Amino acid sequence: MKVLILCTSENTGGAAVAAKRLMYALHSIGVEAKMLVRDKQTDDPHVYSVNTSWLTTKLNFLRFVAERLLIFLCNKFSKENLFRTSIANTGNDLSRHPLVQEADVIHLHWINQGLLSIADIRGLIRSGKTVLWTMHDMWAFTGICHYSGNCLKFTEKCFNCPQQPAHPFADLSALTWEQKKKIPQDRIVYVGCSKWITETARHSELLSGAQITWVPNPIDTTWYYPVDRIEARAHFNLDADKVYLLFGAAKLTDERKGAAYLKEACRILKEKHPELDDRIELLLMGKAQEDILGYFPYPTRSFGYLSSESELVKAYSAATLFVIPSLEDNLPNSIMESMACGTPCVGFRNGGIPEMIDHKENGYVADYLDAEDLARGIYWTIAASGDEAIRDACVERVKVHYNQQQIARRYYQLYEDASKRIQTMKER
């Protein structure tokens, strides 16, 4: 069986990381898997790019600009929510691409911002290939938003999106919804990374006739494992005896990542537990402006964007705990990475986060949007972090639930079942 994974990027973003990990998980059980992306960032021989020349690179850039420009215009020239929605009005027709032609299974992941249009997705289905689509956010079953917040219009019909209100001349959410309705849903197997997104997708009118199942993302525990904390801290010139709260995101100032709630939780912690004032520091991973270093009430230092997995492992291992105050999230890779390194996590009860953290066993699940409970969780985890049992529980949770070979076998079975179903449909 030959599997082709389609994703906009090779490495940038959680979906890209998960997609590439799946490719290698499939390799570990003997499946021939390749990855086709727009943004190839390494010399990995298993990853190919649709940008094969100067011309195709420029064309794909123009596709990206064309989509964003239309959103910008319909948003009355406001940049607000510019990257929280996608309309997939332009992309690459890959139905005749050699890698698509030779593949038995086409596995879609995050394909927005110009890799595939909705028409291109229909073209892949018409090619007769077995198609799966792993949902790393909600976009596959909403009109245009990647996360819907409190909006439930996707359960009936998307229009006048709160994140992209209808323009007098165009309602992008309604128009995109109608285009998505033309996708033959019975020809795609939709896969949720978390139980939360799987159940949420089942409430979408858009996927009312679709097969929807659940398989989590994998992680390679031969790469992510506990490093001696003292050694990890020495690597970053950190104090051996301090309490380090690690906070990471691709873009730390993204409102959805909850930095404001972490700031408030730190303020509460500082007020209620002044005895920790001299011990606590924040560590930041990801893209951040310099002013964020003075944003929190504790001393803060930034690692910047860590692209090396060995550096990530040391960063997680150096931390006392990992805080993920996300307001919306699916199945964050950062939680399984942190736990694989033996570092407990604290996050809000939303999305797939409570599926990953066992409350007061390998971390703390705080009440949603409750900064006081987030502070309580940070304090509880600081107190518990000296217990080897909690670190062991973190590692065990990852080994049991996100083992790469176990996840690969589940996907392989899905590929086989879907292929048989498509063949039966062809024979009718």
Short mmCIF file of C-alpha atoms in Angstrom, two decimals:
data_model
loop_
_atom_site.label_atom_id
_atom_site.label_comp_id
_atom_site.label_asym_id
_atom_site.label_seq_id
_atom_site.Cartn_x
_atom_site.Cartn_y
_atom_site.Cartn_z
CA MET A 1 0.00 0.00 0.00
CA LYS A 2 1.27 3.46 -0.95
CA VAL A 3 0.10 6.44 1.09
CA LEU A 4 0.48 10.10 0.09
CA ILE A 5 0.05 12.68 2.85
CA LEU A 6 -0.95 16.19 1.69
CA CYS A 7 -0.24 19.15 3.96
CA THR A 8 0.49 22.83 3.27
CA SER A 9 3.73 22.80 5.25
CA GLU A 10 6.33 20.21 6.10
CA ASN A 11 7.16 21.49 9.58
CA THR A 12 5.40 24.76 10.41
CA GLY A 13 2.36 24.40 12.66
CA GLY A 14 0.97 21.59 14.76
CA ALA A 15 -0.86 19.92 11.87
CA ALA A 16 2.32 19.74 9.78
CA VAL A 17 4.28 18.28 12.68
CA ALA A 18 1.58 15.66 13.30
CA ALA A 19 1.32 14.78 9.60
CA LYS A 20 5.05 14.23 9.27
CA ARG A 21 5.11 12.16 12.46
CA LEU A 22 2.37 10.00 10.99
CA MET A 23 4.44 9.46 7.85
CA TYR A 24 7.31 8.11 9.94
CA ALA A 25 4.92 6.12 12.11
CA LEU A 26 3.68 4.40 8.94
CA HIS A 27 7.28 3.73 7.92
CA SER A 28 7.82 2.01 11.28
CA ILE A 29 5.24 -0.65 10.36
CA GLY A 30 6.48 -1.09 6.80
CA VAL A 31 4.02 1.16 4.92
CA GLU A 32 5.39 3.18 1.99
CA ALA A 33 4.36 6.75 2.80
CA LYS A 34 5.37 10.07 1.25
CA MET A 35 4.44 13.67 1.93
CA LEU A 36 3.53 16.33 -0.65
CA VAL A 37 3.59 19.91 0.61
CA ARG A 38 3.79 23.47 -0.63
CA ASP A 39 6.42 24.59 1.89
CA LYS A 40 9.27 22.08 2.01
CA GLN A 41 11.76 23.11 4.69
CA THR A 42 14.26 20.24 4.91
CA ASP A 43 16.10 17.88 2.60
CA ASP A 44 14.00 14.92 3.78
CA PRO A 45 13.86 12.54 0.79
CA HIS A 46 10.33 11.40 1.69
CA VAL A 47 8.91 14.94 1.45
CA TYR A 48 8.15 16.53 -1.94
CA SER A 49 6.98 20.02 -2.84
CA VAL A 50 4.49 21.26 -5.40
CA ASN A 51 6.94 24.14 -5.90
CA THR A 52 9.19 22.55 -8.50
CA SER A 53 10.34 25.71 -10.28
CA TRP A 54 10.54 29.48 -9.96
CA LEU A 55 7.22 29.75 -11.79
CA THR A 56 5.28 27.28 -9.61
CA THR A 57 6.70 28.92 -6.49
CA LYS A 58 5.47 32.33 -7.65
CA LEU A 59 2.09 30.92 -8.69
CA ASN A 60 1.55 29.34 -5.28
CA PHE A 61 2.51 32.58 -3.58
CA LEU A 62 -0.04 34.40 -5.73
CA ARG A 63 -2.68 31.79 -4.82
CA PHE A 64 -2.01 32.47 -1.14
CA VAL A 65 -2.19 36.25 -1.70
CA ALA A 66 -5.36 35.99 -3.80
CA GLU A 67 -7.23 34.15 -1.05
CA ARG A 68 -6.06 36.47 1.73
CA LEU A 69 -6.76 39.55 -0.40
CA LEU A 70 -10.38 38.55 -0.99
CA ILE A 71 -10.86 37.92 2.73
CA PHE A 72 -9.20 41.29 3.47
CA LEU A 73 -11.46 43.12 1.01
CA CYS A 74 -14.63 41.47 2.29
CA ASN A 75 -13.53 42.27 5.84
CA LYS A 76 -13.63 45.96 4.87
CA PHE A 77 -9.85 46.28 4.79
CA SER A 78 -9.41 45.06 8.37
CA LYS A 79 -6.65 42.59 9.31
CA GLU A 80 -8.72 41.31 12.23
CA ASN A 81 -9.29 37.54 11.93
CA LEU A 82 -7.42 37.57 8.61
CA PHE A 83 -5.86 34.18 9.37
CA ARG A 84 -8.71 32.72 11.42
CA THR A 85 -10.71 31.96 8.30
CA SER A 86 -10.02 30.27 4.95
CA ILE A 87 -12.13 30.10 1.80
CA ALA A 88 -10.04 27.71 -0.36
CA ASN A 89 -10.99 29.48 -3.56
CA THR A 90 -7.66 28.72 -5.19
CA GLY A 91 -5.13 25.90 -5.09
CA ASN A 92 -3.28 23.19 -7.02
CA ASP A 93 -5.04 20.60 -9.15
CA LEU A 94 -3.05 17.56 -8.03
CA SER A 95 -5.28 14.86 -9.53
CA ARG A 96 -2.71 14.15 -12.26
CA HIS A 97 0.38 14.68 -10.12
CA PRO A 98 2.71 11.64 -10.40
CA LEU A 99 2.72 11.06 -6.63
CA VAL A 100 -1.08 11.14 -6.57
CA GLN A 101 -1.26 8.80 -9.56
CA GLU A 102 0.98 6.18 -7.91
CA ALA A 103 -0.66 6.38 -4.47
CA ASP A 104 -3.36 4.02 -3.24
CA VAL A 105 -4.45 6.37 -0.47
CA ILE A 106 -4.56 10.18 -0.42
CA HIS A 107 -4.48 11.45 3.15
CA LEU A 108 -5.40 15.14 3.56
CA HIS A 109 -4.26 17.07 6.62
CA TRP A 110 -4.14 20.90 6.82
CA ILE A 111 -4.42 21.98 3.19
CA ASN A 112 -5.37 25.67 3.44
CA GLN A 113 -3.76 28.93 2.28
CA GLY A 114 -3.38 27.87 -1.31
CA LEU A 115 -2.37 24.22 -1.39
CA LEU A 116 -5.81 22.88 -2.35
CA SER A 117 -9.06 24.56 -3.30
CA ILE A 118 -12.41 22.93 -2.62
CA ALA A 119 -12.63 22.13 -6.34
CA ASP A 120 -9.19 20.48 -6.10
CA ILE A 121 -10.43 18.25 -3.27
CA ARG A 122 -13.34 17.17 -5.46
CA GLY A 123 -10.83 16.44 -8.24
CA LEU A 124 -8.85 14.12 -5.97
CA ILE A 125 -12.03 12.23 -5.14
CA ARG A 126 -12.99 11.95 -8.82
CA SER A 127 -9.57 10.40 -9.47
CA GLY A 128 -10.93 7.27 -7.78
CA LYS A 129 -8.38 7.25 -4.98
CA THR A 130 -9.17 6.35 -1.40
CA VAL A 131 -9.29 9.68 0.47
CA LEU A 132 -8.99 10.32 4.20
CA TRP A 133 -9.02 13.74 5.85
CA THR A 134 -7.56 14.23 9.31
CA MET A 135 -9.22 17.21 10.99
CA HIS A 136 -6.62 19.26 12.84
CA ASP A 137 -9.18 22.03 13.36
CA MET A 138 -12.86 22.60 12.51
CA TRP A 139 -12.48 23.96 8.99
CA ALA A 140 -13.50 20.75 7.21
CA PHE A 141 -17.02 21.01 8.64
CA THR A 142 -17.60 24.78 9.01
CA GLY A 143 -18.07 27.45 6.39
CA ILE A 144 -14.77 29.29 6.70
CA CYS A 145 -13.60 29.37 10.33
CA HIS A 146 -10.88 27.15 11.79
CA TYR A 147 -12.44 27.35 15.25
CA SER A 148 -16.02 28.49 15.71
CA GLY A 149 -15.88 29.75 19.31
CA ASN A 150 -19.43 29.96 20.62
CA CYS A 151 -20.99 29.94 17.15
CA LEU A 152 -23.03 26.82 16.31
CA LYS A 153 -24.21 27.79 12.83
CA PHE A 154 -22.25 24.87 11.37
CA THR A 155 -24.83 22.51 12.90
CA GLU A 156 -27.38 23.82 10.36
CA LYS A 157 -25.83 26.18 7.80
CA CYS A 158 -22.99 28.70 7.94
CA PHE A 159 -23.70 32.30 6.92
CA ASN A 160 -22.71 35.77 8.13
CA CYS A 161 -19.76 34.32 10.07
CA PRO A 162 -19.00 36.17 13.33
CA GLN A 163 -15.31 36.09 12.37
CA GLN A 164 -15.98 37.31 8.80
CA PRO A 165 -19.32 39.18 8.70
CA ALA A 166 -21.13 39.19 5.37
CA HIS A 167 -20.00 41.92 2.98
CA PRO A 168 -22.79 43.77 1.10
CA PHE A 169 -21.63 42.02 -2.08
CA ALA A 170 -20.46 38.64 -0.74
CA ASP A 171 -21.08 36.37 2.23
CA LEU A 172 -17.90 34.30 2.16
CA SER A 173 -19.06 31.79 4.77
CA ALA A 174 -22.32 31.05 2.94
CA LEU A 175 -20.57 30.83 -0.44
CA THR A 176 -17.86 28.51 0.86
CA TRP A 177 -20.44 26.37 2.66
CA GLU A 178 -22.28 25.83 -0.62
CA GLN A 179 -19.02 24.84 -2.34
CA LYS A 180 -18.22 22.34 0.43
CA LYS A 181 -21.68 20.81 0.05
CA LYS A 182 -20.60 19.70 -3.44
CA ILE A 183 -17.89 17.45 -1.95
CA PRO A 184 -19.18 13.83 -2.07
CA GLN A 185 -18.95 13.18 1.66
CA ASP A 186 -19.54 9.43 1.34
CA ARG A 187 -16.21 9.18 -0.54
CA ILE A 188 -14.10 10.60 2.31
CA VAL A 189 -13.28 9.17 5.72
CA TYR A 190 -12.98 12.04 8.19
CA VAL A 191 -10.65 11.45 11.14
CA GLY A 192 -10.66 13.51 14.31
CA CYS A 193 -7.41 13.84 16.24
CA SER A 194 -9.38 14.23 19.46
CA LYS A 195 -12.66 12.77 20.64
CA TRP A 196 -13.86 16.35 21.07
CA ILE A 197 -13.43 17.33 17.42
CA THR A 198 -14.80 13.96 16.28
CA GLU A 199 -18.03 14.45 18.23
CA THR A 200 -18.25 18.11 17.19
CA ALA A 201 -17.91 17.13 13.51
CA ARG A 202 -20.81 14.70 13.87
CA HIS A 203 -23.07 17.66 14.69
CA SER A 204 -22.21 19.44 11.45
CA GLU A 205 -24.90 19.45 8.81
CA LEU A 206 -22.14 19.55 6.22
CA LEU A 207 -20.90 16.07 7.24
CA SER A 208 -24.30 14.53 7.96
CA GLY A 209 -23.67 11.68 5.50
CA ALA A 210 -19.97 11.23 6.15
CA GLN A 211 -18.00 8.49 7.89
CA ILE A 212 -16.29 10.08 10.90
CA THR A 213 -13.90 8.31 13.23
CA TRP A 214 -11.21 9.07 15.81
CA VAL A 215 -7.46 8.40 15.81
CA PRO A 216 -5.05 10.55 17.87
CA ASN A 217 -1.73 11.89 16.63
CA PRO A 218 1.39 9.77 17.20
CA ILE A 219 4.69 10.67 18.82
CA ASP A 220 8.03 8.88 18.67
CA THR A 221 9.13 8.27 22.26
CA THR A 222 12.62 7.37 21.10
CA TRP A 223 12.94 11.08 20.26
CA TYR A 224 10.86 12.51 23.10
CA TYR A 225 11.87 11.18 26.49
CA PRO A 226 12.91 12.58 29.91
CA VAL A 227 16.34 14.20 30.02
CA ASP A 228 17.99 14.78 33.39
CA ARG A 229 16.52 18.07 34.61
CA ILE A 230 19.80 19.43 35.98
CA GLU A 231 21.58 18.73 32.70
CA ALA A 232 18.72 20.23 30.67
CA ARG A 233 18.79 23.39 32.77
CA ALA A 234 22.54 23.68 32.51
CA HIS A 235 22.18 23.53 28.72
CA PHE A 236 20.07 26.71 28.81
CA ASN A 237 22.01 28.32 31.69
CA LEU A 238 19.01 28.00 34.00
CA ASP A 239 19.10 27.86 37.78
CA ALA A 240 18.98 24.29 39.11
CA ASP A 241 16.67 25.20 42.02
CA LYS A 242 14.10 27.53 40.44
CA VAL A 243 10.53 26.81 39.37
CA TYR A 244 10.18 27.24 35.61
CA LEU A 245 6.76 27.59 33.97
CA LEU A 246 7.03 26.81 30.25
CA PHE A 247 4.56 28.42 27.82
CA GLY A 248 4.80 27.79 24.10
CA ALA A 249 2.94 28.50 20.88
CA ALA A 250 3.78 29.16 17.24
CA LYS A 251 2.63 32.74 17.92
CA LEU A 252 2.58 33.55 21.63
CA THR A 253 0.44 36.67 21.22
CA ASP A 254 -2.33 34.80 19.39
CA GLU A 255 -5.44 35.51 21.48
CA ARG A 256 -6.52 31.89 21.12
CA LYS A 257 -3.39 30.72 22.97
CA GLY A 258 -4.56 32.42 26.18
CA ALA A 259 -1.54 34.50 27.24
CA ALA A 260 -3.90 36.96 28.95
CA TYR A 261 -5.25 34.19 31.19
CA LEU A 262 -1.75 33.02 32.04
CA LYS A 263 -0.84 36.60 32.96
CA GLU A 264 -3.85 36.84 35.28
CA ALA A 265 -3.12 33.42 36.79
CA CYS A 266 0.45 34.54 37.51
CA ARG A 267 -0.85 37.71 39.15
CA ILE A 268 -3.12 35.63 41.40
CA LEU A 269 -0.31 33.20 42.17
CA LYS A 270 1.99 36.08 43.07
CA GLU A 271 -0.64 37.59 45.34
CA LYS A 272 -1.59 34.37 47.13
CA HIS A 273 1.84 32.75 47.30
CA PRO A 274 4.45 35.49 47.79
CA GLU A 275 6.82 32.86 49.15
CA LEU A 276 7.35 31.73 45.53
CA ASP A 277 8.25 35.20 44.22
CA ASP A 278 11.99 34.59 44.11
CA ARG A 279 11.65 31.08 42.73
CA ILE A 280 9.33 31.36 39.74
CA GLU A 281 10.35 32.28 36.20
CA LEU A 282 8.54 31.92 32.88
CA LEU A 283 10.12 30.31 29.84
CA LEU A 284 8.66 31.10 26.42
CA MET A 285 8.88 29.01 23.25
CA GLY A 286 7.69 30.40 19.94
CA LYS A 287 7.39 33.62 17.99
CA ALA A 288 7.13 36.62 20.30
CA GLN A 289 7.72 40.36 20.30
CA GLU A 290 10.25 41.72 22.76
CA ASP A 291 7.53 43.44 24.79
CA ILE A 292 6.10 40.08 25.88
CA LEU A 293 9.15 39.63 28.10
CA GLY A 294 7.72 42.31 30.39
CA TYR A 295 4.12 41.16 30.00
CA PHE A 296 4.05 38.70 32.90
CA PRO A 297 4.53 39.54 36.61
CA TYR A 298 7.44 37.07 36.93
CA PRO A 299 10.88 37.22 35.32
CA THR A 300 10.64 35.91 31.77
CA ARG A 301 13.08 34.66 29.18
CA SER A 302 12.46 33.49 25.64
CA PHE A 303 13.92 30.47 23.86
CA GLY A 304 12.48 31.76 20.59
CA TYR A 305 11.36 29.23 18.01
CA LEU A 306 13.01 25.86 18.68
CA SER A 307 13.03 23.82 15.48
CA SER A 308 15.42 21.13 16.68
CA GLU A 309 13.71 18.23 18.42
CA SER A 310 16.71 17.72 20.69
CA GLU A 311 16.40 21.35 21.82
CA LEU A 312 12.66 20.91 22.39
CA VAL A 313 13.29 17.82 24.51
CA LYS A 314 15.77 19.73 26.66
CA ALA A 315 13.36 22.66 27.03
CA TYR A 316 10.48 20.45 28.17
CA SER A 317 12.78 18.50 30.49
CA ALA A 318 14.15 21.71 32.01
CA ALA A 319 10.68 23.00 32.92
CA THR A 320 8.89 22.31 36.19
CA LEU A 321 5.60 22.27 34.30
CA PHE A 322 4.10 23.21 30.95
CA VAL A 323 1.17 25.64 30.93
CA ILE A 324 -1.27 25.59 28.00
CA PRO A 325 -4.04 28.16 28.63
CA SER A 326 -5.51 27.77 25.11
CA LEU A 327 -9.05 29.01 24.62
CA GLU A 328 -9.60 26.62 21.70
CA ASP A 329 -7.45 23.62 20.83
CA ASN A 330 -7.78 20.18 19.30
CA LEU A 331 -5.08 17.72 20.40
CA PRO A 332 -2.00 19.87 21.11
CA ASN A 333 1.30 18.23 20.17
CA SER A 334 2.92 20.29 22.92
CA ILE A 335 1.08 18.40 25.66
CA MET A 336 2.21 14.97 24.46
CA GLU A 337 5.74 16.32 23.87
CA SER A 338 5.92 17.72 27.39
CA MET A 339 4.48 14.60 29.00
CA ALA A 340 6.77 12.32 26.99
CA CYS A 341 9.62 14.28 28.61
CA GLY A 342 8.12 13.67 32.06
CA THR A 343 6.89 17.23 32.56
CA PRO A 344 3.31 17.65 33.85
CA CYS A 345 0.88 20.02 32.12
CA VAL A 346 -1.76 22.51 33.23
CA GLY A 347 -4.52 23.61 30.87
CA PHE A 348 -8.15 24.60 30.56
CA ARG A 349 -11.00 22.12 30.22
CA ASN A 350 -11.71 22.63 26.53
CA GLY A 351 -11.25 20.84 23.22
CA GLY A 352 -9.04 17.76 23.44
CA ILE A 353 -6.99 19.00 26.43
CA PRO A 354 -8.93 17.07 29.12
CA GLU A 355 -8.51 13.91 27.03
CA MET A 356 -4.73 14.25 27.37
CA ILE A 357 -4.28 15.36 30.98
CA ASP A 358 -5.52 13.13 33.78
CA HIS A 359 -6.55 15.60 36.46
CA LYS A 360 -4.20 15.52 39.45
CA GLU A 361 -2.45 12.41 38.11
CA ASN A 362 -0.13 13.82 35.44
CA GLY A 363 -1.20 17.45 35.56
CA TYR A 364 -4.15 19.70 36.27
CA VAL A 365 -7.26 20.51 34.21
CA ALA A 366 -8.59 23.94 35.19
CA ASP A 367 -12.15 25.14 34.76
CA TYR A 368 -12.57 26.85 31.41
CA LEU A 369 -11.55 30.53 31.33
CA ASP A 370 -11.09 30.50 35.12
CA ALA A 371 -7.73 32.22 35.75
CA GLU A 372 -8.05 31.57 39.48
CA ASP A 373 -8.37 27.83 38.94
CA LEU A 374 -5.50 28.00 36.45
CA ALA A 375 -3.39 29.58 39.20
CA ARG A 376 -4.57 26.87 41.58
CA GLY A 377 -3.51 24.24 39.07
CA ILE A 378 -0.07 25.78 38.61
CA TYR A 379 0.43 25.84 42.37
CA TRP A 380 -0.77 22.24 42.77
CA THR A 381 1.56 21.07 40.01
CA ILE A 382 4.54 22.95 41.44
CA ALA A 383 3.94 21.20 44.76
CA ALA A 384 3.52 17.80 43.09
CA SER A 385 6.40 18.13 40.62
CA GLY A 386 8.96 16.77 43.08
CA ASP A 387 7.14 13.44 43.16
CA GLU A 388 8.61 10.97 40.67
CA ALA A 389 5.19 9.32 40.41
CA ILE A 390 3.71 12.28 38.53
CA ARG A 391 6.63 12.33 36.07
CA ASP A 392 6.27 8.58 35.54
CA ALA A 393 2.52 9.01 35.01
CA CYS A 394 3.21 11.57 32.27
CA VAL A 395 5.54 9.25 30.38
CA GLU A 396 3.22 6.27 30.77
CA ARG A 397 0.21 8.25 29.48
CA VAL A 398 2.05 9.01 26.24
CA LYS A 399 3.40 5.50 25.77
CA VAL A 400 -0.05 3.96 26.19
CA HIS A 401 -2.15 6.39 24.15
CA TYR A 402 0.12 7.96 21.50
CA ASN A 403 2.58 5.20 20.66
CA GLN A 404 3.55 5.69 17.01
CA GLN A 405 3.28 2.07 15.93
CA GLN A 406 -0.09 1.64 17.61
CA ILE A 407 -1.43 4.78 15.87
CA ALA A 408 0.06 3.69 12.53
CA ARG A 409 -1.70 0.32 12.74
CA ARG A 410 -5.02 2.02 13.43
CA TYR A 411 -4.55 4.20 10.37
CA TYR A 412 -3.48 1.24 8.25
CA GLN A 413 -6.70 -0.54 9.16
CA LEU A 414 -8.66 2.59 8.22
CA TYR A 415 -6.88 2.72 4.86
CA GLU A 416 -7.73 -0.91 4.15
CA ASP A 417 -11.37 -0.59 5.21
CA ALA A 418 -11.85 2.64 3.24
CA SER A 419 -10.21 1.14 0.14
CA LYS A 420 -12.54 -1.87 0.25
CA ARG A 421 -15.56 0.41 0.64
CA ILE A 422 -14.51 2.57 -2.33
CA GLN A 423 -13.95 -0.54 -4.45
CA THR A 424 -17.43 -1.80 -3.57
CA MET A 425 -18.90 1.58 -4.56
CA LYS A 426 -17.12 1.41 -7.92
CA GLU A 427 -18.49 -2.07 -8.63
CA ARG A 428 -22.11 -1.09 -8.04
#
